[in-house]
Short mmCIF file of C-alpha atoms in Angstrom, two decimals:
data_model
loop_
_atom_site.label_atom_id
_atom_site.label_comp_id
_atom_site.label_asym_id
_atom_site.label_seq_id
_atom_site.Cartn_x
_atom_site.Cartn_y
_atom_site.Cartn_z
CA UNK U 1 0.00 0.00 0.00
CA UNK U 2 1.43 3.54 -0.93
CA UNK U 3 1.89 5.59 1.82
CA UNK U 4 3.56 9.87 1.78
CA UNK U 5 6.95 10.22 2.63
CA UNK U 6 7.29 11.45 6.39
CA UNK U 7 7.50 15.32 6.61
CA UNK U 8 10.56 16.30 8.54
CA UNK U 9 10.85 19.55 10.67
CA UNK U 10 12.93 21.37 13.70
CA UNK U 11 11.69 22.42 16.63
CA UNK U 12 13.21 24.56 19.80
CA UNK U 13 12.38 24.52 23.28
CA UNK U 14 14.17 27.15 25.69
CA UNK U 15 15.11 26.32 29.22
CA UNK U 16 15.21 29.19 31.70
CA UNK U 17 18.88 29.00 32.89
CA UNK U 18 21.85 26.72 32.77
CA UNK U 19 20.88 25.30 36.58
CA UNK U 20 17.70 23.80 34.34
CA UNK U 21 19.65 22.83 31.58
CA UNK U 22 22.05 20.65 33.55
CA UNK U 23 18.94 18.57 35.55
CA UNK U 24 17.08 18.11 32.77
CA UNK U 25 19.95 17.02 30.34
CA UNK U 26 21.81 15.39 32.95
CA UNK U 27 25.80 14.09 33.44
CA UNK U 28 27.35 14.30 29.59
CA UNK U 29 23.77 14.84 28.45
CA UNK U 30 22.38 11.10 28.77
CA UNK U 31 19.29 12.00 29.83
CA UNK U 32 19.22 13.32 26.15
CA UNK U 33 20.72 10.15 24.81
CA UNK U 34 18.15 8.73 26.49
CA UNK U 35 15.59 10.45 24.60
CA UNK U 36 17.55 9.91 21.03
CA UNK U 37 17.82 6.58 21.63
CA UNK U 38 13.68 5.87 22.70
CA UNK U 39 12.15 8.20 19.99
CA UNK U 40 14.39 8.23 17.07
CA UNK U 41 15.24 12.64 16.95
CA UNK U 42 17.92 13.92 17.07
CA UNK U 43 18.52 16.29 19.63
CA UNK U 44 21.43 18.74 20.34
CA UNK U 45 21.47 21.31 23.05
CA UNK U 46 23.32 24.67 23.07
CA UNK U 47 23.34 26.33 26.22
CA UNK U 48 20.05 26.49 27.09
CA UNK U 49 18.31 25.59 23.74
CA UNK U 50 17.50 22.20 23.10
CA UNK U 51 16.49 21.72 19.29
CA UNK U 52 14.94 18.59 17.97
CA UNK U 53 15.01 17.60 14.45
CA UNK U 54 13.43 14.54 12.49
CA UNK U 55 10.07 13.00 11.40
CA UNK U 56 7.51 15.45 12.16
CA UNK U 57 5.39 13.32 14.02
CA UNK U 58 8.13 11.84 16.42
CA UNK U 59 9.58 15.40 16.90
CA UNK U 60 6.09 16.82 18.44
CA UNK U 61 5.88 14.22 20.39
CA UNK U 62 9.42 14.65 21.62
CA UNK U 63 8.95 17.78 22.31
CA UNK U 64 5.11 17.11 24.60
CA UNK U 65 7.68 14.80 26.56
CA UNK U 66 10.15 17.02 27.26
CA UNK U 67 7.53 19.44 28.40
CA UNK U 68 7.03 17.26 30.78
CA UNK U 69 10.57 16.52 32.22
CA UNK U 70 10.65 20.18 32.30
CA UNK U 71 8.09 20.52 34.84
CA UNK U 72 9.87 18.03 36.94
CA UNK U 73 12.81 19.71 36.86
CA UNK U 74 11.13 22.33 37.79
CA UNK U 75 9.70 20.49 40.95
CA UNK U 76 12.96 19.55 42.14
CA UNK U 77 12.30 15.76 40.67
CA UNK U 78 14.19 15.01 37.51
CA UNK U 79 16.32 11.64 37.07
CA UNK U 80 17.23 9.71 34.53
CA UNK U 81 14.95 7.11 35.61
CA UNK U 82 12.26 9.87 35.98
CA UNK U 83 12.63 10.32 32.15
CA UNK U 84 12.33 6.42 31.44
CA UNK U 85 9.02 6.49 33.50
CA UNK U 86 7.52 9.64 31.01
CA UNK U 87 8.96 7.70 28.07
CA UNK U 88 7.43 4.12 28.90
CA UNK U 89 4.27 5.75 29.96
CA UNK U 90 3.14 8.38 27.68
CA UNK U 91 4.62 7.66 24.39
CA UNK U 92 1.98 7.25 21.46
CA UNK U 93 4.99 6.48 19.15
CA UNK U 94 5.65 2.82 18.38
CA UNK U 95 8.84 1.22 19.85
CA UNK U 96 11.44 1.85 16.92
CA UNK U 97 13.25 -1.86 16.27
CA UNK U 98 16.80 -2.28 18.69
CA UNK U 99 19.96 -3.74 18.13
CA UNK U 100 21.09 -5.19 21.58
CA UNK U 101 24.64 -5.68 22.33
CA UNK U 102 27.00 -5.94 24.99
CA UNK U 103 30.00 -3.91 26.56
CA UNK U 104 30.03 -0.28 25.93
CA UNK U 105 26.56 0.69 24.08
CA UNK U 106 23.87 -1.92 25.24
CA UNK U 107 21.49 -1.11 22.50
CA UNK U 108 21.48 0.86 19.08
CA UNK U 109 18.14 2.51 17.63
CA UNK U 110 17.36 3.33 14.41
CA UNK U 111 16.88 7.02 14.39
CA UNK U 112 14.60 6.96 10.91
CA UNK U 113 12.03 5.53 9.06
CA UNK U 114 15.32 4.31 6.30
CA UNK U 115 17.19 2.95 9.02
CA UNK U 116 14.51 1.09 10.96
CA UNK U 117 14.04 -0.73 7.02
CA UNK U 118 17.36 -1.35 7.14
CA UNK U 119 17.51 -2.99 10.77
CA UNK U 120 14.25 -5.41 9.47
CA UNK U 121 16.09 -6.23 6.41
CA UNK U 122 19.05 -6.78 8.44
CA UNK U 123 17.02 -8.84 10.09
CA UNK U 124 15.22 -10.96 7.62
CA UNK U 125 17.24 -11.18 5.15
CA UNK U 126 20.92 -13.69 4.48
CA UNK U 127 21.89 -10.52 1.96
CA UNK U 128 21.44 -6.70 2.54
CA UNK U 129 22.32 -4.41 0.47
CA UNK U 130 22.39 -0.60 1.47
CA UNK U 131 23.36 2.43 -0.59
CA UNK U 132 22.72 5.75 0.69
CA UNK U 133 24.89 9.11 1.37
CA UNK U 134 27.28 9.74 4.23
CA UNK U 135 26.36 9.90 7.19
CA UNK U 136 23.11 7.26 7.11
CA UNK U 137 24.70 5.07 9.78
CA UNK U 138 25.19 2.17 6.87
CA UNK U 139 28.35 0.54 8.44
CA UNK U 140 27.41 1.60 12.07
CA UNK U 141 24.24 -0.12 12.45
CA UNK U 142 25.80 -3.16 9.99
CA UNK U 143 28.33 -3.47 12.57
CA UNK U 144 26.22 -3.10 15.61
CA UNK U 145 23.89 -5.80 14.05
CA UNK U 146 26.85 -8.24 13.72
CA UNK U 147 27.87 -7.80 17.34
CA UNK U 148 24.31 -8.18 17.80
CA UNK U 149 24.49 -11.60 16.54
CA UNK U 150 27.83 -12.42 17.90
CA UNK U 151 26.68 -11.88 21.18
CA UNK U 152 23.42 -13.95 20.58
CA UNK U 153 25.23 -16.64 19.47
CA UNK U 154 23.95 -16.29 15.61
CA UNK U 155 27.48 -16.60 13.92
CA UNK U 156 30.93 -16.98 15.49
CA UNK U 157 32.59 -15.16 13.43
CA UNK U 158 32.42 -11.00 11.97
CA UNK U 159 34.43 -10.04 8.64
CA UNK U 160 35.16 -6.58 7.99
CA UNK U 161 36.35 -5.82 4.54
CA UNK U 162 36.77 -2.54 2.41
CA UNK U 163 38.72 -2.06 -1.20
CA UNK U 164 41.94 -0.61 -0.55
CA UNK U 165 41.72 2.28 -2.69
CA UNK U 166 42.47 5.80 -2.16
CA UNK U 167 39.98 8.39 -2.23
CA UNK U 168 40.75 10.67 -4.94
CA UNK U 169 44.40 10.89 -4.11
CA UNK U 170 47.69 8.96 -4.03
CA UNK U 171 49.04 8.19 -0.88
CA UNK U 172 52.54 6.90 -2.34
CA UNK U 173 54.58 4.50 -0.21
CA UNK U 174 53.10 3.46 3.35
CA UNK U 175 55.91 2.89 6.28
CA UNK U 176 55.40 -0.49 8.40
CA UNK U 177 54.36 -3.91 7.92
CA UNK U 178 51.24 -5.14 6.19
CA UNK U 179 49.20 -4.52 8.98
CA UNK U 180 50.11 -0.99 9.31
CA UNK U 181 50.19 -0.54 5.59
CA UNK U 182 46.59 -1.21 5.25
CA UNK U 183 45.12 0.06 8.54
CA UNK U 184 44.02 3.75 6.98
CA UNK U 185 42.19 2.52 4.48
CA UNK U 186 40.25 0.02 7.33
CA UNK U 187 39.96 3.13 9.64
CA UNK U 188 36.29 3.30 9.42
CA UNK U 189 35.68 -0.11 10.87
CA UNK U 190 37.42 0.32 13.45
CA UNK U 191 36.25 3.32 14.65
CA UNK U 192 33.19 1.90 14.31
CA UNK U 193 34.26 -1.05 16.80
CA UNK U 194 36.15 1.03 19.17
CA UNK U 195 32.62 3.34 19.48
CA UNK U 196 30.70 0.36 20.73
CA UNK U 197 32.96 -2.02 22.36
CA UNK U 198 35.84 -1.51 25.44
CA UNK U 199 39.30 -1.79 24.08
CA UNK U 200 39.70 -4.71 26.44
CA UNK U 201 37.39 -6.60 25.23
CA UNK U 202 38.13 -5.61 21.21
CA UNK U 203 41.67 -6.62 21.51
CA UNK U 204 40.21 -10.00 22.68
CA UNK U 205 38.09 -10.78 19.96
CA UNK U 206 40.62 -9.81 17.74
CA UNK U 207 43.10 -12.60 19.32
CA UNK U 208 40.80 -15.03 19.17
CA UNK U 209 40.49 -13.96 15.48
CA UNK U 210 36.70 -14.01 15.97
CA UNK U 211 36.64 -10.43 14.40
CA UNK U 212 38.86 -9.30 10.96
CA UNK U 213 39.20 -6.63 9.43
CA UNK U 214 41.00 -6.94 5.82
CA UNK U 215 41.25 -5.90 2.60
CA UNK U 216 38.55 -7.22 0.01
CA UNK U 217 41.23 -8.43 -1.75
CA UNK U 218 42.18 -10.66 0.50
CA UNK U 219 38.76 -12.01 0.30
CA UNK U 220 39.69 -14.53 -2.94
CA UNK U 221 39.85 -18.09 -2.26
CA UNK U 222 37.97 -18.42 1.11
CA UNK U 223 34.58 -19.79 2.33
CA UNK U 224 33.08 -17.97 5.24
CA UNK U 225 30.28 -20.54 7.27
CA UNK U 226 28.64 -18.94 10.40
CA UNK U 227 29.96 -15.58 9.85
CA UNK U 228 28.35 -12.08 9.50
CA UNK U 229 30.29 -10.64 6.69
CA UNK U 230 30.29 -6.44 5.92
CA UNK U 231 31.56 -5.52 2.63
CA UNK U 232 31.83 -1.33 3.28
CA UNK U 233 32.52 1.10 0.81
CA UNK U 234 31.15 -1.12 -1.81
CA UNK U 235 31.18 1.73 -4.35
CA UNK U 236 34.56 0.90 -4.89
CA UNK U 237 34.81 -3.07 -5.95
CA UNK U 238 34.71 -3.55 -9.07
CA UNK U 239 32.28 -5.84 -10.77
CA UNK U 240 35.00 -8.61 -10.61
CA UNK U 241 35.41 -8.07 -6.96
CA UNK U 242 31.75 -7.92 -6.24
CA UNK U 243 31.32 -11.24 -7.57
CA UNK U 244 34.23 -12.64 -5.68
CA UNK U 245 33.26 -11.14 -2.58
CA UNK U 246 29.88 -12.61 -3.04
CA UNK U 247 30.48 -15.89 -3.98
CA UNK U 248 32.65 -16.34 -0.24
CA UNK U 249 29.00 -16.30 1.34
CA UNK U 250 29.00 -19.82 2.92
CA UNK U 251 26.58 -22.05 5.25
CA UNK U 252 24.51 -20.02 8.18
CA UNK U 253 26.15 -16.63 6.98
CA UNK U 254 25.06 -13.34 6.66
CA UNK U 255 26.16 -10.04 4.35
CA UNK U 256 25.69 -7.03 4.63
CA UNK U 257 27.02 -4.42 1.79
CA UNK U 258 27.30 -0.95 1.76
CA UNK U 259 28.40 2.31 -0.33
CA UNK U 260 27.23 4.81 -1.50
CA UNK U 261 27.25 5.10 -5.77
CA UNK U 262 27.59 9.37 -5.94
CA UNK U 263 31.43 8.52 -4.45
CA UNK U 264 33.21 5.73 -6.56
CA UNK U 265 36.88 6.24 -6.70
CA UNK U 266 37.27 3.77 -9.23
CA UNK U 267 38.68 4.67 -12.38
CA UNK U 268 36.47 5.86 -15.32
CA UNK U 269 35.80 2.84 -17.75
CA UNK U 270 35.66 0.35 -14.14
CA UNK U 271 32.38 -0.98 -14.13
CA UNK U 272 31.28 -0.55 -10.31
CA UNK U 273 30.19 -3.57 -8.90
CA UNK U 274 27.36 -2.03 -6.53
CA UNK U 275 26.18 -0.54 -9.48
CA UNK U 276 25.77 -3.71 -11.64
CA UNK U 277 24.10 -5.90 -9.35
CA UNK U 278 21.15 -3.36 -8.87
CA UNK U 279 20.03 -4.73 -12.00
CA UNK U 280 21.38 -8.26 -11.74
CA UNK U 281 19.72 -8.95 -8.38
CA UNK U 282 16.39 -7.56 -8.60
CA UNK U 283 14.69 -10.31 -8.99
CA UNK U 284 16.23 -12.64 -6.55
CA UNK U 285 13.81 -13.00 -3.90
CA UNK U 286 16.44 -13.48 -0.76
CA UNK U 287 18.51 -10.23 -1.83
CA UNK U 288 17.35 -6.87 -0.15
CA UNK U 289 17.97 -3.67 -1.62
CA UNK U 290 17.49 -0.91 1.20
CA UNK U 291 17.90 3.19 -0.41
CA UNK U 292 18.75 5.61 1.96
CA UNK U 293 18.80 8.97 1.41
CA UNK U 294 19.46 12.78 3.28
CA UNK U 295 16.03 11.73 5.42
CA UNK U 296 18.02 9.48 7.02
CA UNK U 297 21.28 11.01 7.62
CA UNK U 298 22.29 11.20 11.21
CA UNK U 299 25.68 13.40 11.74
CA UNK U 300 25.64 17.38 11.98
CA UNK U 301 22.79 19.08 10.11
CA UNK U 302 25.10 20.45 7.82
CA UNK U 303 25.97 17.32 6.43
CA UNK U 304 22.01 16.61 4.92
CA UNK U 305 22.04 20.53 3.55
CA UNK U 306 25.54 19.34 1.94
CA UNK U 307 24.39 16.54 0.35
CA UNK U 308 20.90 17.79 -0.34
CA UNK U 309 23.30 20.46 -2.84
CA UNK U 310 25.12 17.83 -4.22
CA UNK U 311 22.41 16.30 -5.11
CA UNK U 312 20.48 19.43 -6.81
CA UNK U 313 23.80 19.89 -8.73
CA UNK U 314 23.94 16.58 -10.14
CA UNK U 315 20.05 16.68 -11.24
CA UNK U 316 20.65 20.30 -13.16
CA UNK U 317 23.78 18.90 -14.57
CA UNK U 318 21.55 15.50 -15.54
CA UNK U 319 19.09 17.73 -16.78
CA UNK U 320 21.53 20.05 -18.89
CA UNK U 321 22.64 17.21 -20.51
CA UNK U 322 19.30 16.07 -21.89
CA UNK U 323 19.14 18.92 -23.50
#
């Protein structure tokens, strides 16, 4: 069934002084992580404006419940356990879907209608596919959902892998050994990692070799059973790669692939392998193809207004052309 797009909007709500802003957004603001993580916004507070941003619905509603921790404050009576109470008991918004994990974050949201897709597909499905802009939490919640199953006992194993391939520029000779060699073009993943797991525990599972993180084309020539599997940056692989990558998938396994299309540094006449199997796929019924788009991104405002230009550029240019 058809259904509108979700309006988005922004809303303010001023505190009286910083005393007020400090109980109601509490140590590090958590009590406003709290509030992120329950109803999908996303808030940020400057001094003693709070603005709230995000599917129109969720964000009025946001705001009604905030209202309400306000005038506990207010009373003298505002804990972080105060705001769980008003969240549990007088949300009308449905519970957005959860990625539970252990150690340092011990659950994920989706923070839009895209991403909560993406979490069911995720979810559902032995072979995801996301493409979307920066900033859509693509390899974030791809890696939170494999630690997710890790933890659950749903594969033993998580495989990180990117193309090694510069961005736009040439690097030139790397000091170290392989390891070190490779790391900056793996950075992503592990920032991802370090963000929602202790270092402790990290360096464990690295040990134990029950996470990698490698090069895609080191990929060739294995056969991963019981493993969730995250191909990032899939922009880059060419349509060679792609199907190698692919045809590792093995027994009980999961993938998950991501990239966005607008940013391929491969070179001209490459034929991009996220780009080909759009059309090669779309008929397989146990394949998911989840679209993001600037709805769903998730970092500084600025970064949707960016790509929301981008965009507009590359549709007048498109259009130019026609003529």
């Amino acid at each position: 069934m058809w259904r509108p797009d979700p309006i988005f909007m922004d809303k303010q709500l001023l505190l009286r002084n910083n005393d007020e802003a400090l109980s109601l957004f509490g140590k590090y603001d958590e009590n406003l992580k709290v509030l992120e993580d329950k109803l999908g916004v996303r808030i940020t507070a400057r001094g003693c404006e709070i603005s709230l941003s995000g599917e129109e619905r969720k964000v009025k509603e946001s705001f009604r419940l905030l209202e309400k921790a306000i005038s506990l404050v207010r009373k003298g009576r505002m804990e972080k356990e105060a705001l769980l109470r008003i969240l549990e008991e007088n949300s009308s918004l449905p519970k957005p879907n959860l990625i539970e994990i252990s150690s340092k974050k011990s659950r994920v949201f989706p923070k839009s209608e895209g991403q909560r897709n993406y979490c069911q597909a995720m979810e559902k499905y032995d072979l995801v596919i996301s493409i979307g802009p920066a900033g859509t939490g693509k390899t974030y919640l791809a890696v939170a959902k494999a630690l997710s199953d890790l933890k659950q006992g749903r594969v033993q194993k998580i495989v990180l892998t990117r193309p090694a391939i510069e961005a736009g520029e040439k690097l030139g000779f790397l000091p170290g050994d392989l390891e070190e060699k490779i790391r900056p073009y793996l950075q992503p993943l592990y920032d991802a990692l370090y963000d929602l797991l202790r270092i402790e525990e990290l360096k464990r599972l690295f040990a134990k070799r029950v996470i990698e993180i490698i090069p895609l084309a080191y990929m060739r020539g294995r056969t991963l059973n019981n493993s969730f599997v995250i191909l990032d940056e899939g922009q880059n692989a060419t349509a060679e790669q792609m199907k190698m990558f692919l045809t590792r998938l093995g027994f009980d396994s999961k993938v998950v692939i991501t990239g966005d299309i607008t940013q391929s540094d491969l070179p001209a006449n490459a034929t991009v392998g996220l780009v080909e199997i759009q059309s090669l796929f779309k008929k397989i019924a146990g394949i998911k193809f989840v679209y993001l788009s600037e709805k769903d991104i998730v970092r500084h405002p600025l970064v949707r207004e960016i790509v929301k230009a981008y965009e507009k550029n590359i549709r007048a240019q498109s259009d130019k052309n026609k003529v």
